[in-house]
Amino acid sequence: MRALDYLRPESPAAAVAALVSNPNAKYLGGGTNLVDHLKLGIVSPDELVDISRLPLDDIQEYDDGGGPGLRVGANVRNSDLAAHPVVRSSFPLVARALLSGASGQIRNQATTAGNLLQRTRCVYFQDATTPCNKRVPGSGCSAREGYGRYNAILGASDACVATHPSDLAVALAALDATVVLLGPDGERRLPLAELHRLPGDLPNLDTTLGRSELITGIEIPFSPVAALSTYRKVRDRASYAFALVSVAAAVHLEHGAVRDVRIAWGGVAHKPWRAERAERALVGQQLEPDVIGAAVEEELENAASGDENAYKVTLVRNTTVHTLLQLAEGHR
Amino acid sequence: MTAHRTRPLRVRSVGTALGRVDGTEKVTGRATYAADHADGVPGDVLHLWLVQSTIAKGRVVEVRPEHALSHPGVVDVIDHTSAPRLVDTENGELAILQDAAVGFRGQIIALVLAETAEAAREGAALVEVSYEAAAHEAELREDNATYRPDSVNPDLETDTFQGDVDAALREADVVVEQTYRTAYEHNNPLEPHATIAWWGEVDGRATLSMFDSTQGVHGVVASLVPMLGVEPDQIRVRAPYVGGGFGSKGEPHAHVMAAALAARTTNGRPVRLAVTRQQMFSLTGYRTATISRFRLGARSDGTLTAIAHDVLEQSSVVREFAEQTASPTRMMYAAPNRRTTHRLARLDVAVPSWMRAPGEMPGMFAHEVAMDELAVACGVDPIVLRERNEPDLDPETGKPFNNRRLLDCLHRGAERFGWDARPREARTQTDGDWWVGTGVAAATYPAMKTPGNLARVRSLEGGGYAVAIGCVDIGTGARTVLTQIAADALGVEADAVDLSIADTRLPSASVAGGSSGTSSWGSAIVAAAQLFRDDHGASPDPGVETTASAEDDPAAESHAFHSFGAVFAETRVHRWTGEIRVPRLLGVYSVGRVINPVTARSQFLGGLVMGLSAGLFEESYRDSRFGHVVTQDLASYHVASHADVLDVDAEWLEEADEIFTPMGSRGVGEIGIVGTAAAVANATYHATGIRRRSIPLTPDQFLDDPGT
Ligand SMILES: Cc1cc2nc3c(=O)[nH]c(=O)nc-3n(C[C@H](O)[C@H](O)[C@H](O)COP(=O)(O)OP(=O)(O)OC[C@H]3O[C@@H](n4cnc5c(N)ncnc54)[C@H](O)[C@@H]3O)c2cc1C
Ligand code: SF4
């Protein structure tokens, strides 16, 4: 048995202070990912700072200098966020992304921040008997030449080909959400697109967060484009599986032409992949299969795959084309 | 103890939906599964954790226990230098810790005992092991499956030949020659394997007691006795409740020996071992992957002239298990020229074993997809094709089938499923963005009875009867159906029967496997009850008893006994994403008399779902560089979820097979998984026009370019 200290801090600032004073402490949210990792021997903190009871569980509309939006506390449970009326009406893709993830029980337990910071499901990362650069830097990457069905096709490195598993993060990436952070030096705001990183030579780092930085909430700006949006997740079984690929999409059409469009992909990279090149190529265009296909091909120009994940290139293309066509027809 | 020639049962409770006699215990959480036992276990348990090898082949050079032993709560570390010796090590899977050799990755190489499960687990992580690794082979390929086993499971011919297949294929109007593949699969019962074991002494002789999650308590004793060098009466095994097995608990695996050996060292303190889900992927059996090369020769109307099925599969160097993949091919359809063969790759891998319908499941996937291809090639409806190839006699033994009603199953299913409305051509139906198709496949499973079953009937005060047999109810409802059988055999109400099972102190019973349990145990109960009445009459004094076994009907010798079924599937394949969904699945079965429609239905539906799951999801991905399965949890090894199981239904033909058993039943446990994956695969072909020959079928295999 590994002894652990368990701390329930009084305030977000006290939580941050606890992590500053103990380099082996970790934040505990709903625990649905971290507790598994403790059991599997992937991480071994000596202190858990349980932030799940801090009063960070509000969902509120705000309207400050940068325009109106919805602020979601870090501790809002995935189920509650998916059921929130404003989320359902203004950000349908967020509700769908959440509901496509995990199971009802896990969603009741999982927090908004924990969801964004969950770690890859790469089977080697989770098997402490095999080499993995993300788990043990420098030990090698078992997935490159191994079980490859879920491997990344975009932005991977020699060191790591893992994908990020969060569905919520993909939806938020499409919406230009912002993450609100509290660190030893106070609060800062980080575009969600900059939260997760590509693996490069340091696949042990999933994000750009400082070690003791606490996510206190996220902010999702209201935008006309979000009204016509959806999240399409493709997987082998109909439920309770991570994405082979997923597509978060939103489109604002004017006289049949694209005025604004958002496309983000899950299951293809070490981070939610915002398909900006494809978006740019589509602005001003009619949403026809060939047009969308060509835009997606542009985004996929640098896609790289092995035998076992080559299908993802076609799959993400098809899924994107189909999803945008559906939106254009008014099906959300 | 007498062998009694049974008379057919006069059924009253049999055939009715008696509620599960142990249902209340189960739904209220009071049923005690193996690891739950506290009552009857003497003293505080020590917790056992397994240390597993991280190389696939070689030797353990040294096991260093120091760090583990200094961890609070850790009591002992046992390795191959300190483990109690076994007197017989022929069963290489069970002969653990007897030498330094490592035969597969995940093999048990040390045991840690501690005061808590957490300390034991951490202790296991702290044991330091050094190895001398050797090159290993863990990949099944067409070029390394060259070993010919002496027989295939359970003791069938390895190869069979009739006529001249090659000549018949040369002369055939139509030939289908294709290779079909099935994936490695793990049984994954809901309750992981678990054992509590303790040693004691009675009259100067050592005794071993166990609560074990097993499909057969007597089988555990039979396996351990020669190895531990004790007599059967020195071991007692109980398994009052078992949360599924699907074959993986049919024989004891290495963890059972680990518990027995560890408990030998604790001066009588009981040892508790709960195997983790991840450990099950290397220690508790699995189904081999199979490669089936099929050649069918036929006349232009589809009448078969040749059937050849050559199987490549794998076993472990540690212990041989040869799946009988081609066995159904030997009896399924008529053809004068036939050939079946099995060849194995002997790999440095975990030991494969029984998994629901070993042989029939992968073999009939191949056979029934090949038949569908033949139907397409001949332009014949798949059901008509099977009508044309119905044999008069069992092609394998030449005996008449006792009750072969495959065509009745096909016809009844076709009627219920609306088969007539099916377009002949593939890729002709859509619904929105989905291609829609339907498929059919036949199912079969041998009717088996295992010898060596005894039952005891004793009259009680107040008019009740104690009925005892040492079989196990692994969740199938055996307790309930045996109560019904006993009630009818005694001519009393079901609540007058007090049934005891799952203890080796009770009369000997065979394994809950091979769909043979109810037939074997039920026949023994009928024999004991009938003999009891013959000897003691309708109003016996309390306390008199009869123990008996059932003698086979002599007519059985001259027949071939098999069950049959027909599976119909509707499949949708998304034309953009390749996702596959199965909105409708129907099985129609001929299995003799159904003893309890509720529990039998659960078996059929469970089998159909498991077949669907094999067809679309289940795959244990072995990384041959390491030698172990890396999809070793239920998040990465996918089984069908609720959302995948839509309209699934099963029905059966009204019949009774009274030559086979006095109950008229033949067994229902496995046939539901047979043919199901083929029906789904055939339906995906009909939907898309794309023929895939490997399961699981996954979206990437159906990715098209629908933009055009
Ligand atoms: C079987 C299974 C299936 C699943 N399927 C899916 C799926 O299909 N799609 C999907 O998206 N997810 C899926 N999940 C993952 C699930 O969504 C995550 O486990 C969950 O969202 C994590 O949230 P949590 O609050 O439990 O996080 P925790 O486990 O508590 O924490 C996760 C990580 O975040 C850190 N952390 C938590 N809160 C904060 C904070 N406020 N600030 C800084 N760091 C913090 C923790 O230190 C830890 O490193 C699945 C999980 C399981 C077990
Ligand atoms: S892909 Fe990344 S997480 Fe997976 S084994 Fe390689 S380094 Fe580890």
Short mmCIF file of N, CA and C in Angstrom, two decimals, chain A residues 1-2 39-40 121 123-124 126-127 129-131 142 145-150 232-241 244 289 308 311 314-315 317-319 321-322 325-326, chain B residues 54 71 105 116 118-119 121-122 278 433 574 576-577 579-581 617 621 623 625-626 628 630-636 638-639 641 643-644 698-700 703-707:
data_model
loop_
_atom_site.label_atom_id
_atom_site.label_comp_id
_atom_site.label_asym_id
_atom_site.label_seq_id
_atom_site.Cartn_x
_atom_site.Cartn_y
_atom_site.Cartn_z
N MET A 1 0.84 -1.18 0.00
CA MET A 1 0.00 0.00 0.00
C MET A 1 0.88 1.24 0.00
N ARG A 2 0.51 2.18 -0.83
CA ARG A 2 1.31 3.39 -0.91
C ARG A 2 0.60 4.47 -0.11
N LYS A 39 -3.70 3.27 -9.66
CA LYS A 39 -3.74 1.81 -9.57
C LYS A 39 -2.81 1.16 -10.57
N LEU A 40 -2.73 1.75 -11.77
CA LEU A 40 -1.91 1.15 -12.81
C LEU A 40 -0.43 1.48 -12.64
N ARG A 121 -5.35 7.45 -23.98
CA ARG A 121 -5.70 6.05 -23.71
C ARG A 121 -4.75 5.09 -24.42
N VAL A 123 -2.61 2.29 -25.25
CA VAL A 123 -2.57 1.08 -24.41
C VAL A 123 -1.19 0.87 -23.78
N TYR A 124 -0.17 1.39 -24.42
CA TYR A 124 1.18 1.21 -23.85
C TYR A 124 1.42 2.21 -22.72
N GLN A 126 -0.70 2.93 -20.70
CA GLN A 126 -1.42 2.38 -19.55
C GLN A 126 -0.84 1.05 -19.07
N ASP A 127 0.18 0.54 -19.75
CA ASP A 127 0.78 -0.74 -19.37
C ASP A 127 2.20 -0.48 -18.93
N THR A 129 4.51 -2.15 -18.03
CA THR A 129 5.57 -3.09 -18.39
C THR A 129 6.15 -2.82 -19.77
N THR A 130 5.61 -1.84 -20.50
CA THR A 130 6.11 -1.58 -21.85
C THR A 130 6.74 -0.18 -21.92
N PRO A 131 7.68 0.02 -22.85
CA PRO A 131 8.28 1.34 -23.00
C PRO A 131 7.24 2.37 -23.44
N SER A 142 6.23 2.54 -27.80
CA SER A 142 5.80 1.21 -28.24
C SER A 142 4.71 1.27 -29.30
N GLU A 145 5.27 1.21 -33.70
CA GLU A 145 5.34 -0.03 -34.49
C GLU A 145 4.39 -1.08 -33.92
N GLY A 146 3.51 -0.66 -33.03
CA GLY A 146 2.68 -1.64 -32.35
C GLY A 146 1.21 -1.47 -32.69
N TYR A 147 0.37 -1.52 -31.67
CA TYR A 147 -1.07 -1.38 -31.84
C TYR A 147 -1.33 0.03 -32.33
N GLY A 148 -1.73 0.16 -33.58
CA GLY A 148 -1.72 1.48 -34.19
C GLY A 148 -3.07 2.05 -34.55
N ARG A 149 -4.12 1.30 -34.27
CA ARG A 149 -5.45 1.68 -34.75
C ARG A 149 -5.90 3.05 -34.28
N TYR A 150 -5.45 3.45 -33.09
CA TYR A 150 -5.88 4.74 -32.54
C TYR A 150 -4.82 5.83 -32.70
N ARG A 232 -19.90 14.90 -34.17
CA ARG A 232 -20.10 13.57 -34.76
C ARG A 232 -18.90 12.72 -34.37
N LYS A 233 -19.19 11.64 -33.67
CA LYS A 233 -18.13 10.77 -33.18
C LYS A 233 -18.27 9.41 -33.85
N VAL A 234 -17.21 8.93 -34.44
CA VAL A 234 -17.25 7.62 -35.11
C VAL A 234 -16.44 6.63 -34.28
N ARG A 235 -17.03 5.50 -34.03
CA ARG A 235 -16.38 4.47 -33.21
C ARG A 235 -16.94 3.13 -33.59
N ASP A 236 -16.25 2.07 -33.16
CA ASP A 236 -16.69 0.72 -33.53
C ASP A 236 -18.05 0.40 -32.94
N ARG A 237 -18.15 0.55 -31.63
CA ARG A 237 -19.44 0.23 -31.03
C ARG A 237 -20.24 1.51 -30.83
N ALA A 238 -21.53 1.35 -30.60
CA ALA A 238 -22.43 2.50 -30.66
C ALA A 238 -22.30 3.40 -29.45
N SER A 239 -21.67 2.93 -28.40
CA SER A 239 -21.59 3.73 -27.18
C SER A 239 -20.37 3.29 -26.39
N TYR A 240 -19.95 4.14 -25.45
CA TYR A 240 -18.94 3.74 -24.48
C TYR A 240 -17.63 3.34 -25.14
N ALA A 241 -17.18 4.18 -26.06
CA ALA A 241 -15.89 3.92 -26.70
C ALA A 241 -15.29 5.27 -27.08
N LEU A 244 -12.73 6.82 -32.91
CA LEU A 244 -11.74 6.55 -33.96
C LEU A 244 -11.35 7.91 -34.54
N PRO A 289 -20.19 18.58 -51.65
CA PRO A 289 -19.25 17.51 -51.26
C PRO A 289 -17.82 17.75 -51.77
N GLU A 308 -1.98 0.59 -39.75
CA GLU A 308 -3.16 0.37 -38.91
C GLU A 308 -4.02 1.61 -38.73
N TYR A 311 -6.61 4.32 -42.33
CA TYR A 311 -8.05 4.53 -42.56
C TYR A 311 -8.53 5.87 -42.03
N THR A 314 -9.08 8.78 -44.60
CA THR A 314 -10.35 8.72 -45.32
C THR A 314 -11.52 8.97 -44.38
N LEU A 315 -11.42 8.39 -43.20
CA LEU A 315 -12.56 8.49 -42.28
C LEU A 315 -12.81 9.93 -41.84
N ARG A 317 -11.97 12.57 -43.42
CA ARG A 317 -12.47 13.32 -44.58
C ARG A 317 -13.97 13.06 -44.76
N ASN A 318 -14.33 11.78 -44.86
CA ASN A 318 -15.74 11.44 -45.07
C ASN A 318 -16.64 12.01 -43.98
N THR A 319 -16.18 11.88 -42.75
CA THR A 319 -17.02 12.31 -41.63
C THR A 319 -17.20 13.82 -41.65
N VAL A 321 -17.04 15.78 -44.34
CA VAL A 321 -17.91 16.13 -45.47
C VAL A 321 -19.36 15.86 -45.10
N HIS A 322 -19.59 14.69 -44.58
CA HIS A 322 -20.96 14.31 -44.24
C HIS A 322 -21.55 15.23 -43.18
N LEU A 325 -22.37 18.64 -44.62
CA LEU A 325 -23.54 18.55 -45.50
C LEU A 325 -24.82 18.48 -44.68
N GLN A 326 -24.75 17.72 -43.61
CA GLN A 326 -25.92 17.60 -42.74
C GLN A 326 -26.27 18.95 -42.13
N THR B 54 7.87 -10.29 -17.31
CA THR B 54 7.82 -9.23 -18.32
C THR B 54 8.69 -9.59 -19.53
N HIS B 71 8.21 -3.63 2.83
CA HIS B 71 6.99 -2.82 2.73
C HIS B 71 6.02 -3.24 3.84
N ARG B 105 4.95 -14.28 -21.72
CA ARG B 105 4.89 -13.02 -20.98
C ARG B 105 3.61 -13.00 -20.16
N THR B 116 -2.98 -7.03 3.66
CA THR B 116 -4.07 -6.39 2.92
C THR B 116 -3.82 -6.59 1.43
N GLU B 118 -3.99 -4.27 -0.74
CA GLU B 118 -3.20 -3.13 -1.23
C GLU B 118 -1.71 -3.37 -0.98
N ALA B 119 -1.40 -3.87 0.20
CA ALA B 119 0.01 -4.14 0.50
C ALA B 119 0.55 -5.23 -0.41
N ARG B 121 -0.43 -5.91 -3.41
CA ARG B 121 -0.26 -5.37 -4.76
C ARG B 121 1.00 -4.52 -4.84
N GLU B 122 1.19 -3.68 -3.84
CA GLU B 122 2.39 -2.84 -3.85
C GLU B 122 3.64 -3.72 -3.68
N GLN B 278 -6.92 -7.20 -15.92
CA GLN B 278 -5.74 -7.20 -16.79
C GLN B 278 -5.04 -8.56 -16.75
N ASP B 433 -28.57 7.61 -44.92
CA ASP B 433 -27.16 7.41 -45.25
C ASP B 433 -26.67 6.00 -44.98
N HIS B 574 -22.95 2.52 -42.54
CA HIS B 574 -23.03 3.93 -42.88
C HIS B 574 -22.17 4.21 -44.10
N TRP B 576 -20.87 6.83 -45.28
CA TRP B 576 -19.75 7.77 -45.15
C TRP B 576 -18.70 7.28 -44.18
N THR B 577 -19.13 6.70 -43.10
CA THR B 577 -18.19 6.37 -42.03
C THR B 577 -17.89 4.89 -41.90
N GLU B 579 -19.55 2.82 -40.27
CA GLU B 579 -20.06 2.26 -39.00
C GLU B 579 -21.09 1.16 -39.30
N ILE B 580 -21.06 0.14 -38.46
CA ILE B 580 -21.92 -1.01 -38.68
C ILE B 580 -22.87 -1.15 -37.49
N ARG B 581 -24.12 -1.25 -37.75
CA ARG B 581 -25.09 -1.45 -36.68
C ARG B 581 -26.01 -2.61 -37.07
N PHE B 617 -16.77 -6.51 -32.72
CA PHE B 617 -15.94 -5.77 -31.75
C PHE B 617 -14.76 -6.53 -31.18
N TYR B 621 -5.65 -7.79 -29.05
CA TYR B 621 -4.53 -7.44 -29.92
C TYR B 621 -3.25 -7.85 -29.23
N ASP B 623 0.60 -7.91 -29.11
CA ASP B 623 1.78 -7.27 -29.67
C ASP B 623 2.88 -8.32 -29.68
N ARG B 625 5.84 -8.35 -30.55
CA ARG B 625 7.18 -7.97 -30.08
C ARG B 625 7.34 -8.26 -28.59
N PHE B 626 6.28 -8.00 -27.85
CA PHE B 626 6.32 -8.25 -26.41
C PHE B 626 5.81 -9.64 -26.06
N HIS B 628 2.45 -10.27 -25.42
CA HIS B 628 1.21 -10.28 -24.64
C HIS B 628 0.15 -9.40 -25.31
N VAL B 630 -2.21 -6.39 -25.55
CA VAL B 630 -2.12 -5.03 -25.03
C VAL B 630 -3.49 -4.36 -24.87
N THR B 631 -4.52 -4.94 -25.44
CA THR B 631 -5.87 -4.43 -25.20
C THR B 631 -6.45 -5.19 -24.01
N GLN B 632 -5.87 -4.93 -22.84
CA GLN B 632 -6.12 -5.81 -21.71
C GLN B 632 -7.02 -5.19 -20.64
N ASP B 633 -8.02 -4.47 -21.09
CA ASP B 633 -9.07 -4.04 -20.16
C ASP B 633 -10.34 -3.85 -20.97
N LEU B 634 -11.44 -3.58 -20.28
CA LEU B 634 -12.72 -3.53 -21.00
C LEU B 634 -12.97 -2.18 -21.66
N ALA B 635 -12.02 -1.24 -21.51
CA ALA B 635 -12.12 0.00 -22.29
C ALA B 635 -11.47 -0.20 -23.66
N SER B 636 -10.51 -1.11 -23.76
CA SER B 636 -9.85 -1.31 -25.06
C SER B 636 -10.23 -2.65 -25.70
N HIS B 638 -13.30 -4.38 -26.63
CA HIS B 638 -14.71 -3.99 -26.67
C HIS B 638 -15.63 -5.20 -26.74
N VAL B 639 -16.61 -5.22 -25.87
CA VAL B 639 -17.73 -6.13 -26.02
C VAL B 639 -18.96 -5.28 -26.35
N SER B 641 -22.03 -3.10 -26.34
CA SER B 641 -22.67 -2.29 -25.30
C SER B 641 -24.19 -2.38 -25.49
N ALA B 643 -26.17 -0.16 -26.35
CA ALA B 643 -26.61 0.57 -27.54
C ALA B 643 -26.40 -0.24 -28.81
N ASP B 644 -25.57 -1.27 -28.74
CA ASP B 644 -25.34 -2.11 -29.92
C ASP B 644 -26.37 -3.22 -30.05
N THR B 698 -15.00 -4.02 -38.94
CA THR B 698 -14.92 -2.69 -38.33
C THR B 698 -15.15 -1.63 -39.41
N PRO B 699 -15.45 -0.40 -38.99
CA PRO B 699 -15.80 0.64 -39.96
C PRO B 699 -14.74 0.82 -41.05
N ASP B 700 -13.46 0.71 -40.68
CA ASP B 700 -12.42 0.95 -41.68
C ASP B 700 -12.49 -0.05 -42.83
N LEU B 703 -15.00 1.52 -45.61
CA LEU B 703 -14.89 2.91 -46.01
C LEU B 703 -14.90 3.02 -47.52
N ASP B 704 -15.85 3.75 -47.97
CA ASP B 704 -16.05 3.93 -49.40
C ASP B 704 -15.81 5.40 -49.70
N ASP B 705 -15.94 5.76 -50.94
CA ASP B 705 -16.00 7.19 -51.23
C ASP B 705 -17.42 7.52 -51.70
N PRO B 706 -18.28 7.88 -50.78
CA PRO B 706 -19.68 8.09 -51.16
C PRO B 706 -19.90 9.46 -51.77
N GLY B 707 -18.84 10.28 -51.83
CA GLY B 707 -19.02 11.62 -52.37
C GLY B 707 -19.40 11.56 -53.83
#
